[in-house]
Coordinates of C-alpha atoms in Angstrom, one line a residue:
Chain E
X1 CA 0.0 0.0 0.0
X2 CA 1.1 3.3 -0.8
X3 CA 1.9 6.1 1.7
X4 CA -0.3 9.3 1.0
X5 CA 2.0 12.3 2.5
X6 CA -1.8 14.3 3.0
X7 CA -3.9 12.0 4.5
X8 CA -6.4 13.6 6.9
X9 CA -8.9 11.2 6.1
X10 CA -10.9 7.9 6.9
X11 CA -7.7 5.1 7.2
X12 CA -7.8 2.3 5.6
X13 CA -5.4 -0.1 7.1
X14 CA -2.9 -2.2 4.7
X15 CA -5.0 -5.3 5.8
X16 CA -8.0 -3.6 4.2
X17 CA -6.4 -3.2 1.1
X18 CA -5.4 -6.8 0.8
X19 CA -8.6 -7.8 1.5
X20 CA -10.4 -6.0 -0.5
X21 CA -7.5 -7.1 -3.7
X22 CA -9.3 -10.4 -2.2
X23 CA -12.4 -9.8 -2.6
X24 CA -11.7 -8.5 -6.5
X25 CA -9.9 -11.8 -6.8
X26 CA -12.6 -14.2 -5.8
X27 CA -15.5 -12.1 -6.7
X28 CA -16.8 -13.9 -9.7
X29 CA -19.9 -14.6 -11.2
X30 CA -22.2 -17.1 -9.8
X31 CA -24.4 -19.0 -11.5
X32 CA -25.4 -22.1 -8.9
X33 CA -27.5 -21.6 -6.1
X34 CA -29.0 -23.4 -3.3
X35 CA -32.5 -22.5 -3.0
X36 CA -32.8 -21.0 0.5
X37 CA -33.9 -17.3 0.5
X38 CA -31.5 -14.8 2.1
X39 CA -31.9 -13.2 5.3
X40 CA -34.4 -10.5 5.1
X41 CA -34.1 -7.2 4.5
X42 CA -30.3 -8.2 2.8
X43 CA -31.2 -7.5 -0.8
X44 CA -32.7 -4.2 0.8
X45 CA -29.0 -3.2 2.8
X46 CA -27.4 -4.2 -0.9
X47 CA -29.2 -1.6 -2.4
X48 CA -29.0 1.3 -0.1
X49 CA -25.8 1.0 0.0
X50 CA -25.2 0.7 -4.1
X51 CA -27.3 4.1 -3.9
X52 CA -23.8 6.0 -2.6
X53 CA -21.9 5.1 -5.7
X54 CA -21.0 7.5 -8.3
X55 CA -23.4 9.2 -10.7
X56 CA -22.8 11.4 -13.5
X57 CA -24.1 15.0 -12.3
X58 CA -24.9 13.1 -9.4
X59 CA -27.8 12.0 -10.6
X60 CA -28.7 8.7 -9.1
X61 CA -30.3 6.9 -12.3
X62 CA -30.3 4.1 -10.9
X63 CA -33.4 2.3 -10.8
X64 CA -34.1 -1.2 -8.9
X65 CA -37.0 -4.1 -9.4
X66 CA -37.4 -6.9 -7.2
X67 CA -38.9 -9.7 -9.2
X68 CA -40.8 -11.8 -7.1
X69 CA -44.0 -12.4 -9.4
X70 CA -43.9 -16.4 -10.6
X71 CA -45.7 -15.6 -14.0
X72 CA -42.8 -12.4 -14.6
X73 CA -40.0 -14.8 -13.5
X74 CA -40.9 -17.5 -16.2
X75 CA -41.3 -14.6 -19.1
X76 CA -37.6 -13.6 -18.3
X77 CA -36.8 -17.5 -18.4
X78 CA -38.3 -17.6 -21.6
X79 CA -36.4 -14.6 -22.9
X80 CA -32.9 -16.2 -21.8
X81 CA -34.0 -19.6 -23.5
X82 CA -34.7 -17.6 -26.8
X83 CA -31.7 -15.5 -26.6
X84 CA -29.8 -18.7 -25.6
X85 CA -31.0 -20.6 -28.6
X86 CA -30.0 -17.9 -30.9
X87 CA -26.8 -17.4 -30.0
X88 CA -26.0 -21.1 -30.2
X89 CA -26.7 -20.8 -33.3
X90 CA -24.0 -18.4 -33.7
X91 CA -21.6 -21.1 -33.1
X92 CA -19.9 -23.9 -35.1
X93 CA -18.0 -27.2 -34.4
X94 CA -16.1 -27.6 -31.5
X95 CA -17.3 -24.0 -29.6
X96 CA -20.7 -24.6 -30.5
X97 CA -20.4 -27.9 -28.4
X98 CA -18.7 -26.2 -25.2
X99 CA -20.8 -23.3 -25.4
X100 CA -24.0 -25.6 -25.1
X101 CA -22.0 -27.3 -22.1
X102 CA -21.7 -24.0 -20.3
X103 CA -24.3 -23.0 -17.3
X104 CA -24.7 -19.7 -18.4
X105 CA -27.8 -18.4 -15.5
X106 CA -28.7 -19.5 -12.7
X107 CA -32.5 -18.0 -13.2
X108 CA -34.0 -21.3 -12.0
X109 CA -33.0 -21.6 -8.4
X110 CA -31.7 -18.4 -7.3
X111 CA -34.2 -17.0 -4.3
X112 CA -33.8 -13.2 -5.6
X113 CA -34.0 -11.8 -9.0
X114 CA -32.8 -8.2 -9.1
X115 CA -33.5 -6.3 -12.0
X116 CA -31.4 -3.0 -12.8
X117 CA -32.8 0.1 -14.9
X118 CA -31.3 3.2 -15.7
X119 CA -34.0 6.0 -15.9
X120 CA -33.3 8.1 -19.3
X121 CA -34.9 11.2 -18.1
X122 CA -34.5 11.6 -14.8
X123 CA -34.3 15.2 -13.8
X124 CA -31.8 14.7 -11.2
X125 CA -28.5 16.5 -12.0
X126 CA -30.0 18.6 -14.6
X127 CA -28.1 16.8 -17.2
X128 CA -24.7 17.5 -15.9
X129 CA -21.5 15.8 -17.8
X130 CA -23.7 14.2 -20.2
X131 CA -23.9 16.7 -23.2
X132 CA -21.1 15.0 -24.7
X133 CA -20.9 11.7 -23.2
X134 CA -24.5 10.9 -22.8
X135 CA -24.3 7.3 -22.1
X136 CA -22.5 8.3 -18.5
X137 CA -26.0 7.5 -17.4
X138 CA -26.1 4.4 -17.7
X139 CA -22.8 3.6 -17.1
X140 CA -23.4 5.0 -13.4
X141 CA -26.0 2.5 -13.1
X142 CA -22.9 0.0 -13.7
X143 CA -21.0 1.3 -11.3
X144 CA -23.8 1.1 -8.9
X145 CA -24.6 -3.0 -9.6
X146 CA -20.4 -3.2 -9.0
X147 CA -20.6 -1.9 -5.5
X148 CA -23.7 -4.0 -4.8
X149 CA -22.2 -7.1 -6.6
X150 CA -18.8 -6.6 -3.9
X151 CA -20.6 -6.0 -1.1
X152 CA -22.9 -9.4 -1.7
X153 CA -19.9 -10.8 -2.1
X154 CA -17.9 -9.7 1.1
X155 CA -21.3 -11.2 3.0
X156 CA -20.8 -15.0 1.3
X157 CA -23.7 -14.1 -0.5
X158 CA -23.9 -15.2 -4.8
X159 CA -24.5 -12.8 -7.7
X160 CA -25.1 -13.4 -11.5
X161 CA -25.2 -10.7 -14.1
X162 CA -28.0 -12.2 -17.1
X163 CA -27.2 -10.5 -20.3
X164 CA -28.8 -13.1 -22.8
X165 CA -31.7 -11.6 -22.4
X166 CA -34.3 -9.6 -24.4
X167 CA -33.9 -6.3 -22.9
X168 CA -37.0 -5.0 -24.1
X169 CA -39.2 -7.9 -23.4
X170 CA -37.9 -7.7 -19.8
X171 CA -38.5 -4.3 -19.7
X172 CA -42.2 -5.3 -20.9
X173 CA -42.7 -8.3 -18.5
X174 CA -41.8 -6.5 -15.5
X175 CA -43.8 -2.9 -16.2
X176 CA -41.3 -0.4 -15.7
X177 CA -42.1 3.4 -16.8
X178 CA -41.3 3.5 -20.9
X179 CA -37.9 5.7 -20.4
X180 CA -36.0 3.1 -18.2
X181 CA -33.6 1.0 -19.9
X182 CA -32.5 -2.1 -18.5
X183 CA -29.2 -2.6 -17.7
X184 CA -28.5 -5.8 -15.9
X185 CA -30.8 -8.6 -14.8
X186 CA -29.0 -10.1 -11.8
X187 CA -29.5 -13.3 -9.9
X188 CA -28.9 -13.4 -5.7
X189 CA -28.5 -16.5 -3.3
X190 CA -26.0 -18.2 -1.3
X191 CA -24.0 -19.9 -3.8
X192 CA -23.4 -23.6 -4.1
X193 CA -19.4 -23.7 -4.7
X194 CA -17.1 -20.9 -4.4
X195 CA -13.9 -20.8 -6.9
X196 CA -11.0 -18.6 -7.4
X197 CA -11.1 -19.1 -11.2
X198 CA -13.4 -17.3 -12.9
X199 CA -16.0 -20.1 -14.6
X200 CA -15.3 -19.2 -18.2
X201 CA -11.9 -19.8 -17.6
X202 CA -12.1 -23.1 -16.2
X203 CA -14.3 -24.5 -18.5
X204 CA -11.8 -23.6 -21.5
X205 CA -13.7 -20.6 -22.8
X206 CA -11.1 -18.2 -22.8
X207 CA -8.0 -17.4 -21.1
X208 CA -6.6 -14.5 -18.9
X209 CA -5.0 -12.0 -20.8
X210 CA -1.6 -10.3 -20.1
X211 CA -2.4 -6.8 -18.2
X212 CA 1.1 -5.7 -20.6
X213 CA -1.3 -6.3 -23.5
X214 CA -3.7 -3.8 -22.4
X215 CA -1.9 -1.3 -21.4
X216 CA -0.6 1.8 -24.0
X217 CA 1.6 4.7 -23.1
X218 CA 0.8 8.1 -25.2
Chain R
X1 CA -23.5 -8.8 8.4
X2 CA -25.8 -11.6 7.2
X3 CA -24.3 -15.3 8.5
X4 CA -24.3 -17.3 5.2
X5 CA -25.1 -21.1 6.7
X6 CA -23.2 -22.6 3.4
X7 CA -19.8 -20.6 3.7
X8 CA -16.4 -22.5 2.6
X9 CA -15.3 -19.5 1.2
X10 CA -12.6 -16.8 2.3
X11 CA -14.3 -15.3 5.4
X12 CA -14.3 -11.5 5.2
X13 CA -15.3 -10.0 8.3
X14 CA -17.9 -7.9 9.7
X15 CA -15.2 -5.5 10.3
X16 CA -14.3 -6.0 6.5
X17 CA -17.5 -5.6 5.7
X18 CA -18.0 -2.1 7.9
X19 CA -15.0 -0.5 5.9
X20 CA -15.8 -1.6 2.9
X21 CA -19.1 0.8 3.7
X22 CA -16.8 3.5 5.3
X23 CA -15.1 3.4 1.3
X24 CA -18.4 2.9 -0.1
X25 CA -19.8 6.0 1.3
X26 CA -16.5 8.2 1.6
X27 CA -15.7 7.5 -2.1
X28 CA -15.4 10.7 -3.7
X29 CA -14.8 12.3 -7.3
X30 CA -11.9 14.0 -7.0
X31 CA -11.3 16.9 -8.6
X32 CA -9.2 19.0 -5.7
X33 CA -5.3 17.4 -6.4
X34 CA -2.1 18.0 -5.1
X35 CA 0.9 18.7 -8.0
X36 CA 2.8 15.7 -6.3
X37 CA 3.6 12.4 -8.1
X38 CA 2.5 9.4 -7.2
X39 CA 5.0 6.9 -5.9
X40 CA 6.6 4.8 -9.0
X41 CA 4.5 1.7 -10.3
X42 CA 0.9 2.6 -8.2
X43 CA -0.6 3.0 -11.3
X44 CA -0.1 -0.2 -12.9
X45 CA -1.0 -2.0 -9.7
X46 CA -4.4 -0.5 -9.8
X47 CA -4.9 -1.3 -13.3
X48 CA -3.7 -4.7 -12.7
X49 CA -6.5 -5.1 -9.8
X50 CA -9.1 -3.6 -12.2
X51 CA -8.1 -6.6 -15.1
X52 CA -9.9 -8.7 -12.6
X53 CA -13.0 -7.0 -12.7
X54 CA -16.2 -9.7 -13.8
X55 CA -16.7 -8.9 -18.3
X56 CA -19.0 -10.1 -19.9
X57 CA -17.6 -13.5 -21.8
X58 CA -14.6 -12.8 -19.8
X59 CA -13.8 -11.0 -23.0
X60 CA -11.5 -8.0 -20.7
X61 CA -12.2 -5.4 -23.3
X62 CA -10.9 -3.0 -20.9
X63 CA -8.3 -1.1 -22.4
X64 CA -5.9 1.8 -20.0
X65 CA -4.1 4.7 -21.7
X66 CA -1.6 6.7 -19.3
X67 CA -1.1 9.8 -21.1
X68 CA 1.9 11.6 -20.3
X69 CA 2.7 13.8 -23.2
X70 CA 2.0 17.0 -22.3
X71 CA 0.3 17.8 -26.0
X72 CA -1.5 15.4 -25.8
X73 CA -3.2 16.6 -22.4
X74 CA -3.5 19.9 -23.9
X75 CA -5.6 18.3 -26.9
X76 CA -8.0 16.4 -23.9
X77 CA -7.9 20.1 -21.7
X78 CA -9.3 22.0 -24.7
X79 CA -11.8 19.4 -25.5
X80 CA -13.0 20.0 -21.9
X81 CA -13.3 23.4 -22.2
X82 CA -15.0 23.5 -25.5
X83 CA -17.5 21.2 -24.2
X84 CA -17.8 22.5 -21.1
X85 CA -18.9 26.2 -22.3
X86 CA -21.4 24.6 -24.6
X87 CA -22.8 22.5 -21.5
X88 CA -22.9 26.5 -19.7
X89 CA -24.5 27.7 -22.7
X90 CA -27.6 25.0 -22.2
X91 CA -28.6 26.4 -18.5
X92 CA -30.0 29.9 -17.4
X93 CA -30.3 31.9 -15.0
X94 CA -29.3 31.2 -11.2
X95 CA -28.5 27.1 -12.7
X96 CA -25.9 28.9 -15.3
X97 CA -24.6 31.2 -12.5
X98 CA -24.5 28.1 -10.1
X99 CA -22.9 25.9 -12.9
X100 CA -20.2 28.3 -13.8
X101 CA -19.1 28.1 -10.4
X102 CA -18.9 24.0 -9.9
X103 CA -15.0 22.6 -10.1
X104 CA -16.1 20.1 -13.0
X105 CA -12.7 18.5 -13.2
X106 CA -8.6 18.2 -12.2
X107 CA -7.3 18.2 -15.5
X108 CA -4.8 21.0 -15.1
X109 CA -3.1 19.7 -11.8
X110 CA -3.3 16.4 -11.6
X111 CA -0.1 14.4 -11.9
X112 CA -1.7 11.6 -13.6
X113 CA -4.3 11.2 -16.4
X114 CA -5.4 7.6 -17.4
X115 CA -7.9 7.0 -20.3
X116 CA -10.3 4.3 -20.5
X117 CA -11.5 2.7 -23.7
X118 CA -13.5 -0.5 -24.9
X119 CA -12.2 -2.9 -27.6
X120 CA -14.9 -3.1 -29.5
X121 CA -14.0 -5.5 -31.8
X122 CA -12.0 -7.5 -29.4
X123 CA -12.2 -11.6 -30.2
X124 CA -11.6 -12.9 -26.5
X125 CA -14.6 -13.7 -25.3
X126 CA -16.1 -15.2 -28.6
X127 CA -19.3 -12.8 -28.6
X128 CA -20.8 -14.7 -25.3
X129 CA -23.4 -12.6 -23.6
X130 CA -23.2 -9.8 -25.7
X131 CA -25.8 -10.9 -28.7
X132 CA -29.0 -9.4 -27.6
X133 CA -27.0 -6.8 -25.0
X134 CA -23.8 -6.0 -27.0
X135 CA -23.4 -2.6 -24.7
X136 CA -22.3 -5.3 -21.8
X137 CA -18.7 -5.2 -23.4
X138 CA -18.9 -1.3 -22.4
X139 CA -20.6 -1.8 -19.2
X140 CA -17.5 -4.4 -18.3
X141 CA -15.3 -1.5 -19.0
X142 CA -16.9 0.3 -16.1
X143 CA -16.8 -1.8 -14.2
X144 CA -13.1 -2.1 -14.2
X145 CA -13.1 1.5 -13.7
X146 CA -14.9 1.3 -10.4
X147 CA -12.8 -1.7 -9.2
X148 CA -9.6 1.2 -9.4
X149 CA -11.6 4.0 -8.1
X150 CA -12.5 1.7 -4.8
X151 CA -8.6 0.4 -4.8
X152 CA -7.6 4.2 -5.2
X153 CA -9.4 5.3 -2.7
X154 CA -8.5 2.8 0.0
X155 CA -4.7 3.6 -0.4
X156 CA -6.0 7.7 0.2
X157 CA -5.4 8.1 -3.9
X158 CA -7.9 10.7 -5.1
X159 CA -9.7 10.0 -8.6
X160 CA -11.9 11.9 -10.8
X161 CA -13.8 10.8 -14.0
X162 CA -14.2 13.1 -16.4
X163 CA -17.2 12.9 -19.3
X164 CA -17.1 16.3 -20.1
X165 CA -15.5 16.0 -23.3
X166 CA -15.4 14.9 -27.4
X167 CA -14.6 11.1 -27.2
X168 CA -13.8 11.6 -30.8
X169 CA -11.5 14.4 -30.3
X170 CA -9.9 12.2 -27.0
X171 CA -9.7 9.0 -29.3
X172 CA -8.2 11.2 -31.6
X173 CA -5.6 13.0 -29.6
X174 CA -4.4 9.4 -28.2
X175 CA -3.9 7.9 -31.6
X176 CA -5.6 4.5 -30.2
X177 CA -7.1 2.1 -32.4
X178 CA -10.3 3.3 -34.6
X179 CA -12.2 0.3 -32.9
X180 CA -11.9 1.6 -29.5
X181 CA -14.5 3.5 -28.0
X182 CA -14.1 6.0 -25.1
X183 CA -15.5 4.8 -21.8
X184 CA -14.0 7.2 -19.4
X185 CA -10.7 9.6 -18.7
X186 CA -9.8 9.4 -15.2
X187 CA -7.4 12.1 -13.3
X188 CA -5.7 10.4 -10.1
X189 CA -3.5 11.8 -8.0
X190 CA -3.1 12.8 -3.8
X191 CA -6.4 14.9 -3.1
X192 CA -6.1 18.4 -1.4
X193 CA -9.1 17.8 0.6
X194 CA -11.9 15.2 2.0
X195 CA -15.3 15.0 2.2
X196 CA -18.0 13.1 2.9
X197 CA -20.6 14.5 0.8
X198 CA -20.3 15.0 -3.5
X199 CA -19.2 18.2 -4.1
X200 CA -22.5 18.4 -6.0
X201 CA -24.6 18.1 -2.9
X202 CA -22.2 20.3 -1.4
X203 CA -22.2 22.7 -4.2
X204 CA -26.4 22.7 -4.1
X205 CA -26.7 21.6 -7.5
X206 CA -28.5 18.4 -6.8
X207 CA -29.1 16.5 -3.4
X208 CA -29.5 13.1 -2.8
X209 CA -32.3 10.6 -3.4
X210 CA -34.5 8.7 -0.8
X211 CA -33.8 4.9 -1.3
X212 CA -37.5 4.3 -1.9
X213 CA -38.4 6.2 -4.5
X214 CA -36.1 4.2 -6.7
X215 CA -37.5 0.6 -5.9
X216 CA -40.1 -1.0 -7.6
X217 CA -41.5 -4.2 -6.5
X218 CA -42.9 -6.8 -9.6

């Protein structure tokens, strides 16, 4: 950890840091769960605290659904296993063959489905740094699920990010206002295995790439 | 903390899980920075902690620019001020006197600037998860972003994300590949000050949100 000459504020201890590098590490995506719902008012504290991430203009577009409806779960099921199909169809040969071996979702079992909107036209921030860059909107919503996907994390508790999905039949299905536009569809449980390897990774998918080969100097 | 009854995973603690909300909440953009280098090779390690942010197909279509060259940061400075006066140009009144006065970014002091892009075009990954939601390869890019703004932070590293300005014009002036797109362009450095609230709630441009209003139940 680095030494900041200035600091006045908060401290965050070198353990801190090397925890939290282990929570980036381990993070993943989960995609099994066991069936038992979380304890409640979790997905709740998840939230609230997501709301205190970053927002362009500060303006908080972030926009939540809890999907607890039977008959709007199945239509989101129905949307992956169309999307699914599709994209199998994308592949040939060999890929084709591990890509219908891979557990994509786990929007069977999973006790919570969190849906994640961004809201378009909020008012909030009065359109502040996003003349130019417009699409800072949503990408504050990302940030947003990123702080809730750690902190689920850093509790034991599972979450999946869906994007074979149908955005706009989701955004039908569940009834959200007309300028919301979805942005994730994540699943939340305690997960059935935990792994240090990402599950793309193990299953032969693809690879970890060399930071060097990411990195330019201008 | 909620007790997971399944855990065989690292166990992060409740006092883990308490600072991670002190970070959380004392985040900050940074826009305030001291003139000061950072110490040697701080930079990379937070990128290389941001690489092992979740993307979608674990395609890693994050791509970091450190921009040194002090044309270069000219070209990215008057981009900012071009679109900045047009963004002053869109409010009236008490909101133009009010936005005139905000400190929008740190572009002039701080010691480093780090660009952001997506690969577009990037073949890791294979296309999975991005058929019907191809803007998930962008939304991976945040999140990567908000991985090093939470590492930053916790070693007392001020950062500030910029969007007020022509990604075309940025691309340009950092000769990256035509297939990149700009996601973000970051200014780090030590902060001259801390706060708990945004400086936009500080400022009174816009205050925050009640939890509530932005959850639906379906």
């Amino acid at each position: 950890m680095t030494e900041n000459p200035h600091r006045e504020a908060p401290a965050f201890t070198a353990a801190f840091a090397a925890q939290f590098r282990d929570l980036v590490h381990w993070r993943r995506d989960v995609r099994r769960f066991r069936p038992d719902p979380l304890p409640d008012g979790s997905v709740e504290r998840l939230i609230e605290l997501a709301c205190h991430s970053p927002s362009v203009g500060n303006c908080q577009p972030w926009r939540f659904v809890l999907v607890a409806s039977e008959g709007r779960r199945e239509a989101v099921r129905a949307s992956f296993q169309r999307a699914n199909r599709s994209a199998l169809d994308g592949y040939d040969g060999e890929q084709r063959a591990l890509y219908a071996r891979l557990k994509l979702e786990g929007l069977e079992i999973a006790p919570v489905h969190l849906a994640v909107f961004a809201d378009e036209v909020t008012e909030r921030g009065a359109g502040l740094g996003r003349q130019t860059m417009p699409e800072a909107l949503r990408y504050s919503v990302v940030g947003a699920i990123h702080t809730l996907w750690l902190a689920a994390r850093a509790e034991g508790i599972g979450l999946g990010w869906v994007s074979i999905l149908e955005p706009d039949v989701v955004a039908g299905a569940l009834e959200v206002p007309a300028d919301w536009t979805l942005v994730a569809y994540l699943c939340l449980g305690w997960p059935v295995e935990e792994h240090l390897d990402p599950e793309l990774e193990r299953a032969g998918w693809q690879a970890r790439a060399a930071t060097a080969d990411i990195v330019l100097r201008r």
